[in-house]
Amino acid sequence: MPFLTEQWGNASSAYQFGQRVRAHLDEARAKVAALVNAEPKEIVFTSCGTESNNSAIHSALALNPGKRHVVTTAVEHSANRKYGEFLQRRGYEVSYLPVESDGSLDIHLLDQSIRPDTAMVSVMWANNETGVVFPIEEAAALCRSKGVLFHTDAVQVPGKLKLDVRATGVDFLSLSAHKLHAPKGIGALYVKRRTRYQPYVMGGHQERGRRGGTENVPYIVGFGRAAELALAHLEEENTRVRELRDRLEQTLLANIPNCTRNGAREPRLPNTSNLAFEFIEAEAALMLLDQVGICASSGSACTTGAVEPSHVLTAMGVSPMRARGSLRFSLGLYTTAVEVDHLLQHLPGIIAKLRAISPLNAAHPDNDRFDLASARRKREQARNAWAGEDGEPNAGAN
Ligand code: PLP
């Protein structure tokens, strides 16, 4: 609040009123750097995680004009996917690595995907829908050995798992402040020391010339404080939230028939649970949950007015019916045991009620059409086709 009221000076102005504010900005930068074990100079504040992701890829391509290939995964957040699609429309090649049925990533596929013209590999640290954690240290080491820049979208990770840019050796890492209870609309990009960087937002000299635009000091200070708290309470919060999540998940899996987990049990973020409830529409369950004060997400996205199964669950080979009946529960710092009990008390009844009236329960056309074995076969074929018979990656395959 003081930075919205009394100390509203421009941190980039030379007069004392601005420079006093600058000191707080520097302090916040040091706190965000500490969160990921970086140096303060390696942190560039951005407007959000999306901007950080776009900026990293933009820089790699802008500084390597001869390289027109990017590798990413089929399960990235739209903050990466949409940029990849834009690049494809501009004539770049983007390889989307497939994932296994438990949402994990086979590092050998990444190995096969890297080509002499690969400018960057961008693989998320942890998936926002399933919580599944990818082998970032191995991926970064592989890219380093091949001289390719490596970026990771770590937006879901701070406050939940330890982040260490030194130990993992990543070149770029994206953060978004609101995932750690700081204000929305502020993010950061870690840019490894001595890594060449081409700004995405060009203008003034702010952020040592790496991101133009007057600094959003109140939000940056909030981000710094949240980073400090997230780091200080990481261990205890991680354990507490994991216990709550596991109780929630195990109770539902044990008590609701035809309920399965989407994604591997481990390695996974401690706070995420993505469960498929057959024969229901998740959107209907969300509405009923909302009526009893429970906020959750579904495994679907509303695209052009139609409910489409999520791209993450689809990439894992989850059937459309199960994907459409998938609910995602995200726990956090403020989630209590009483709230988990509240969910456990209401959800079984909601699922039972929806199943009783569900056309999916009987002869829904999708149920007849969908054949799990053939879906798995198709995913396997996609995976093989992707690597190519001669072991050469087939760029652009999805
Ligand atoms: N990446 C991941 C994995 C996310 O979960 C999100 C937001 O939910 C983003 C990127 C985008 O972050 P922002 O909303 O700050 O742009």
mmCIF file with all atom_site columns, C-alpha atoms and ligand atoms in Angstrom, residues 48-50 53 77 79 124 126 128 153 155-156 176 178-179, ligand 1:
data_model
loop_
_atom_site.group_PDB
_atom_site.id
_atom_site.type_symbol
_atom_site.label_atom_id
_atom_site.label_alt_id
_atom_site.label_comp_id
_atom_site.label_asym_id
_atom_site.label_entity_id
_atom_site.label_seq_id
_atom_site.pdbx_PDB_ins_code
_atom_site.Cartn_x
_atom_site.Cartn_y
_atom_site.Cartn_z
_atom_site.occupancy
_atom_site.B_iso_or_equiv
_atom_site.pdbx_formal_charge
_atom_site.auth_seq_id
_atom_site.auth_comp_id
_atom_site.auth_asym_id
_atom_site.auth_atom_id
_atom_site.pdbx_PDB_model_num
ATOM   1  C CA . CYS A 1 48  ? 3.098  -11.828 -16.353 1.00 0.00 ? 48  CYS A CA 1
ATOM   2  C CA . GLY A 1 49  ? 4.146  -15.404 -16.954 1.00 0.00 ? 49  GLY A CA 1
ATOM   3  C CA . THR A 1 50  ? 2.826  -15.246 -20.503 1.00 0.00 ? 50  THR A CA 1
ATOM   4  C CA . ASN A 1 53  ? 7.420  -17.255 -21.924 1.00 0.00 ? 53  ASN A CA 1
ATOM   5  C CA . HIS A 1 77  ? 0.096  -23.771 -21.087 1.00 0.00 ? 77  HIS A CA 1
ATOM   6  C CA . ALA A 1 79  ? 1.063  -19.000 -22.814 1.00 0.00 ? 79  ALA A CA 1
ATOM   7  C CA . MET A 1 124 ? 7.425  -26.592 -18.576 1.00 0.00 ? 124 MET A CA 1
ATOM   8  C CA . ALA A 1 126 ? 5.322  -28.722 -13.875 1.00 0.00 ? 126 ALA A CA 1
ATOM   9  C CA . ASN A 1 128 ? -0.749 -26.760 -14.515 1.00 0.00 ? 128 ASN A CA 1
ATOM   10 C CA . ASP A 1 153 ? 7.920  -22.316 -17.693 1.00 0.00 ? 153 ASP A CA 1
ATOM   11 C CA . VAL A 1 155 ? 4.965  -20.661 -13.213 1.00 0.00 ? 155 VAL A CA 1
ATOM   12 C CA . GLN A 1 156 ? 3.316  -23.455 -11.208 1.00 0.00 ? 156 GLN A CA 1
ATOM   13 C CA . SER A 1 176 ? 4.195  -15.400 -12.414 1.00 0.00 ? 176 SER A CA 1
ATOM   14 C CA . HIS A 1 178 ? -0.033 -14.393 -8.559  1.00 0.00 ? 178 HIS A CA 1
ATOM   15 C CA . LYS A 1 179 ? 0.726  -18.101 -8.213  1.00 0.00 ? 179 LYS A CA 1
HETATM 16 N N1 . PLP B 2 .   ? 2.272  -20.980 -17.479 1.00 0.00 ? 1   PLP B N1 1
HETATM 17 C C1 . PLP B 2 .   ? 1.582  -21.766 -16.650 1.00 0.00 ? 1   PLP B C1 1
HETATM 18 C C2 . PLP B 2 .   ? 2.039  -23.161 -16.407 1.00 0.00 ? 1   PLP B C2 1
HETATM 19 C C3 . PLP B 2 .   ? 0.435  -21.265 -16.009 1.00 0.00 ? 1   PLP B C3 1
HETATM 20 O O1 . PLP B 2 .   ? -0.246 -22.060 -15.191 1.00 0.00 ? 1   PLP B O1 1
HETATM 21 C C4 . PLP B 2 .   ? 0.040  -19.937 -16.272 1.00 0.00 ? 1   PLP B C4 1
HETATM 22 C C5 . PLP B 2 .   ? -1.164 -19.366 -15.645 1.00 0.00 ? 1   PLP B C5 1
HETATM 23 O O2 . PLP B 2 .   ? -1.996 -20.029 -15.112 1.00 0.00 ? 1   PLP B O2 1
HETATM 24 C C6 . PLP B 2 .   ? 0.822  -19.169 -17.142 1.00 0.00 ? 1   PLP B C6 1
HETATM 25 C C7 . PLP B 2 .   ? 1.919  -19.716 -17.735 1.00 0.00 ? 1   PLP B C7 1
HETATM 26 C C8 . PLP B 2 .   ? 0.427  -17.769 -17.489 1.00 0.00 ? 1   PLP B C8 1
HETATM 27 O O3 . PLP B 2 .   ? 0.749  -16.900 -16.443 1.00 0.00 ? 1   PLP B O3 1
HETATM 28 P P1 . PLP B 2 .   ? 0.131  -15.415 -16.467 1.00 0.00 ? 1   PLP B P1 1
HETATM 29 O O4 . PLP B 2 .   ? -1.324 -15.561 -16.271 1.00 0.00 ? 1   PLP B O4 1
HETATM 30 O O5 . PLP B 2 .   ? 0.837  -14.699 -15.349 1.00 0.00 ? 1   PLP B O5 1
HETATM 31 O O6 . PLP B 2 .   ? 0.479  -14.830 -17.779 1.00 0.00 ? 1   PLP B O6 1
#
